[in-house]
C-alpha positions as a printed Julia matrix, in Angstrom:
303×3 Matrix{Float64}:
  78.05  104.72  97.76
  79.78  101.15  97.23
  83.22  101.83  95.34
  83.46   99.01  92.24
  85.67   96.6   93.03
  88.37   95.25  90.56
  90.84   92.26  90.35
  93.75   92.66  88.41
  94.49   88.84  87.9
  98.27   87.29  88.32
 100.02   84.05  88.85
 101.43   82.51  92.01
 104.75   83.78  91.14
 103.97   87.75  90.98
 101.12   87.53  93.87
 101.57   91.18  94.16
 101.76   91.91  90.65
 104.78   92.68  88.62
 106.61   95.87  88.93
 105.25   97.38  85.86
 101.65   96.96  86.93
 101.74   96.99  90.84
 101.21  101.03  90.56
  97.95  100.32  88.82
  96.61   99.73  92.36
  97.12  103.1   93.3
  95.94  104.69  90.65
  92.72  103.05  91.01
  92.23  103.93  94.27
  92.59  107.49  93.3
  90.06  107.38  91.26
  87.67  106.04  93.56
  88.13  102.01  92.85
  88.99   99.26  95.18
  91.46   96.96  93.33
  93.25   94.15  94.22
  95.51   91.71  92.76
  94.1    87.98  92.81
  95.68   84.69  91.45
  93.51   83.8   88.67
  94.1    80.13  89.73
  93.64   80.1   93.89
  90.79   78.14  94.67
  89.82   81.02  97.83
  89.22   83.86  95.52
  85.59   84.65  94.88
  85.56   86.01  91.54
  81.98   86.89  91.67
  82.64   89.7   94.48
  84.23   91.85  91.63
  82.37   94.29  88.96
  85.6    93.25  86.53
  88.28   91.12  86.12
  91.59   92.55  84.33
  93.65   90.43  83.14
  97.4    91.4   83.76
 100.31   88.86  84.81
  98.77   85.49  84.26
 102.05   84.27  82.99
 101.71   80.62  84.04
  98.36   79.9   82.23
  99.96   78.11  78.79
 100.73   74.48  79.72
  96.85   74.64  80.94
  95.4    76.86  78.58
  92.36   75.12  78.7
  91.92   75.35  82.57
  92.56   79.36  82.17
  90.09   79.45  79.71
  87.78   77.89  81.64
  88.44   80.66  84.5
  88.07   83.25  82.25
  84.81   82.04  80.54
  83.35   81.62  83.98
  84.26   85.46  85.42
  81.14   87.7   85.31
  83.08   90.52  83.62
  86.62   90.34  82.19
  88.92   92.4   80.27
  89.75   91.51  77.67
  86.53   89.17  76.93
  87.05   85.27  77.33
  86.64   85.06  73.11
  89.64   87.33  72.88
  91.43   85.35  75.13
  90.89   82.32  73.55
  91.49   83.49  70.07
  94.89   84.97  70.98
  96.14   82.46  73.16
  97.32   79.98  70.08
  99.48   82.02  67.72
  97.34   80.43  65.03
  95.46   83.78  64.9
  98.47   85.0   62.8
  97.03   82.97  59.83
  93.91   85.12  60.04
  95.52   88.47  60.53
  97.61   87.17  57.16
  94.48   86.26  55.38
  92.89   89.79  56.3
  95.95   91.1   54.48
  98.26   92.26  57.43
 102.01   91.88  56.82
 103.45   89.02  59.23
 106.16   86.95  59.59
 106.11   83.96  57.22
 105.14   80.97  58.83
 104.97   77.39  58.35
 102.72   75.43  60.46
 103.07   71.88  61.47
 100.19   69.65  62.89
 100.89   66.83  65.53
  97.61   64.76  63.92
  99.74   64.67  60.74
 102.58   62.25  62.62
 105.22   63.55  60.26
 108.36   61.75  60.14
 111.75   63.38  60.71
 112.62   63.59  57.39
 109.27   65.29  56.7
 109.85   67.78  59.02
 113.41   68.56  57.86
 112.04   69.25  54.81
 109.87   71.84  56.18
 112.9    73.77  57.4
 114.19   77.05  55.26
 117.49   75.9   52.95
 119.33   78.48  53.99
 119.68   81.56  56.63
 118.32   81.26  60.55
 115.1    80.16  61.39
 113.07   79.81  64.38
 110.89   76.89  65.53
 108.39   77.26  68.44
 105.27   76.12  69.55
 101.53   77.92  68.76
 100.77   78.04  72.36
 103.43   79.72  74.78
 104.51   82.63  76.3
 107.71   84.09  77.19
 109.81   82.74  74.54
 109.33   79.38  76.21
 110.01   76.08  74.15
 111.54   78.48  71.51
 114.85   77.83  69.47
 116.64   79.48  66.78
 118.53   77.64  64.27
 121.02   78.03  61.33
 119.72   76.16  58.26
 123.59   75.86  56.79
 124.87   74.02  60.05
 123.47   70.18  59.82
 124.13   69.5   63.47
 121.71   72.39  63.92
 119.43   71.25  61.42
 119.46   68.12  63.9
 118.91   69.86  66.58
 116.08   71.44  65.03
 114.73   67.72  63.94
 114.72   66.93  67.66
 112.76   70.29  68.6
 110.31   70.08  66.54
 109.59   66.51  66.83
 109.83   66.72  70.31
 106.93   69.47  70.3
 104.84   67.42  67.81
 105.02   64.31  69.75
 103.64   66.09  72.74
 100.39   67.12  70.53
 101.36   70.66  70.15
 101.33   72.72  66.9
 104.53   74.1   65.63
 105.37   77.13  63.86
 108.51   77.64  61.57
 109.31   81.24  61.01
 112.83   82.92  59.47
 114.85   84.41  61.69
 114.64   88.09  60.74
 118.21   89.28  61.39
 117.5    93.27  61.55
 115.95   92.09  65.12
 119.8    91.78  66.55
 120.35   95.43  65.68
 117.04   97.21  65.65
 115.19   94.93  68.1
 111.27   94.62  68.05
 108.73   97.77  68.52
 106.12   97.1   70.7
 102.89   99.52  70.2
 100.44   99.92  73.02
  96.59  100.57  72.83
  94.44  101.34  75.35
  90.57  101.39  74.76
  91.72  100.98  71.11
  93.63  104.27  70.91
  97.62  104.57  70.57
  99.09  105.05  74.08
 102.66  104.42  73.53
 106.11  102.38  71.97
 108.65  100.49  73.26
 111.82   98.7   72.0
 112.32   95.27  73.07
 115.9    93.9   72.5
 116.68   90.45  70.78
 115.53   87.12  72.97
 117.06   84.32  70.66
 120.42   83.58  70.64
 120.58   79.74  69.41
 118.82   76.44  69.51
 116.23   75.73  72.38
 118.23   75.34  75.87
 115.03   75.63  77.85
 113.92   78.37  80.2
 114.36   79.16  83.88
 111.12   80.75  85.19
 108.05   81.68  83.45
 109.83   83.81  80.54
 113.32   84.86  79.37
 114.2    88.44  80.8
 113.76   91.2   78.37
 115.98   94.43  77.99
 113.27   97.4   77.21
 113.93  100.9   76.46
 111.65  103.62  75.18
 111.19  104.0   71.35
 108.92  106.28  69.41
 107.42  104.12  66.64
 107.92  105.25  62.79
 105.16  106.54  61.15
 105.29  103.56  59.21
 105.26  101.36  62.07
 102.0   103.08  63.22
 100.43  102.7   60.21
 100.82   98.91  60.05
  99.84   98.62  63.93
  96.9   101.03  63.49
  95.81   98.51  60.67
  96.09   95.62  63.02
  93.81   97.36  65.71
  91.16   98.52  63.29
  91.02   94.77  61.44
  90.5    92.99  64.93
  86.84   93.41  65.51
  86.42   91.32  61.81
  88.56   88.8   62.91
  88.41   88.27  66.75
  85.09   86.76  68.1
  84.07   89.3   70.85
  86.46   92.02  69.82
  83.72   94.06  68.07
  81.56   94.82  70.93
  83.81   97.65  71.87
  87.52   98.48  72.05
  89.24   96.34  73.86
  91.34   97.6   77.08
  94.89   97.0   75.86
  96.36   95.9   72.97
 100.13   95.4   72.21
 101.32   95.09  68.38
 105.02   93.37  68.36
 106.64   94.08  65.18
 109.79   93.05  63.42
 111.43   94.93  60.0
 111.36   92.23  57.55
 114.57   91.88  54.85
 113.74   95.07  53.11
 113.1    96.81  56.37
 109.51   97.06  56.16
 107.78   96.58  59.31
 105.95   93.04  59.81
 103.85   91.63  62.75
 105.29   89.25  64.98
 102.51   89.36  67.77
  99.48   90.66  68.78
  99.02   90.56  72.32
  95.55   90.55  73.78
  95.9    88.19  76.78
  98.23   89.22  79.08
 100.91   91.63  77.87
 103.4    93.66  79.6
 102.28   97.24  78.76
 105.59   98.91  80.19
 103.52  101.86  81.56
 106.77  103.11  83.11
 108.18  103.92  79.96
 106.03  106.82  78.76
 104.99  109.78  80.85
 100.87  109.55  80.94
 100.71  106.02  80.26
  99.64  104.75  83.79
  97.18  107.51  84.25
  95.82  106.66  80.56
  95.3   103.08  81.38
  93.85  103.61  84.92
  91.26  105.97  83.42
  89.91  103.25  80.84
  89.79  100.56  83.66
  87.66  102.69  85.78
  85.28  104.05  82.97
  84.61  100.37  82.38
  83.45  100.05  86.1
  81.78  103.69  86.0
  84.1   105.41  88.01
């Protein structure tokens, strides 16, 4: 009997997968699955030979989003599904989550088609406090900056940042900087096949105005964390809501979901992002997480 074949899709910077995902290969081999790492844009890879492609470290996709989505759409079988990737790779999805009644970070949206003047951009900024500018299509905190609304020079830098993104045809998000992240960090809750697996703490990333990022992403400071009951309740609501708002998410549980939460001004958790495309799952941070993920992948190919 031929073993099922699975590709864990990655990028050329991590051709053998990153340190967190690499152990998945051996775990799948223990389950009778022939699993290999494969670079998503490598023209030499015959994707038709795989029973399933699992999207993992494809962290260079955002400048070539349409190419990436076309690749995913052409695969015989991919997890998460291509329609889910298309929805999730533009952070405008936060609008749909908010409309569904989920607590999200308040966001102002700027459309490049409106040809906003510098003054018009300026009027969209908060009057006080710190705020964040980011493009709706991005990954790894690239092209993201934090600004102080009370400092004229920083407002000027923010205008330049936003206008540069808009002139490049990119949609822009403006969000308040939720200062509790400086002490509490973010909480990332990982779900495997729709079931809660584990949670982690992510340290704050944004220190000031946009300066560019070397490499594919900003390094993250990660530690294990037990999510609070309130955080679990919000993340569970997100997972339960996804089939109603995400094309293709109602066909069965998604292989992986990561819900990233911040504390709002009153301490209540709010949704910063929902990662369904290529999130780090931090499998090494919780006992049993690697096995839970490998079991879920193996089930999908009947192993």
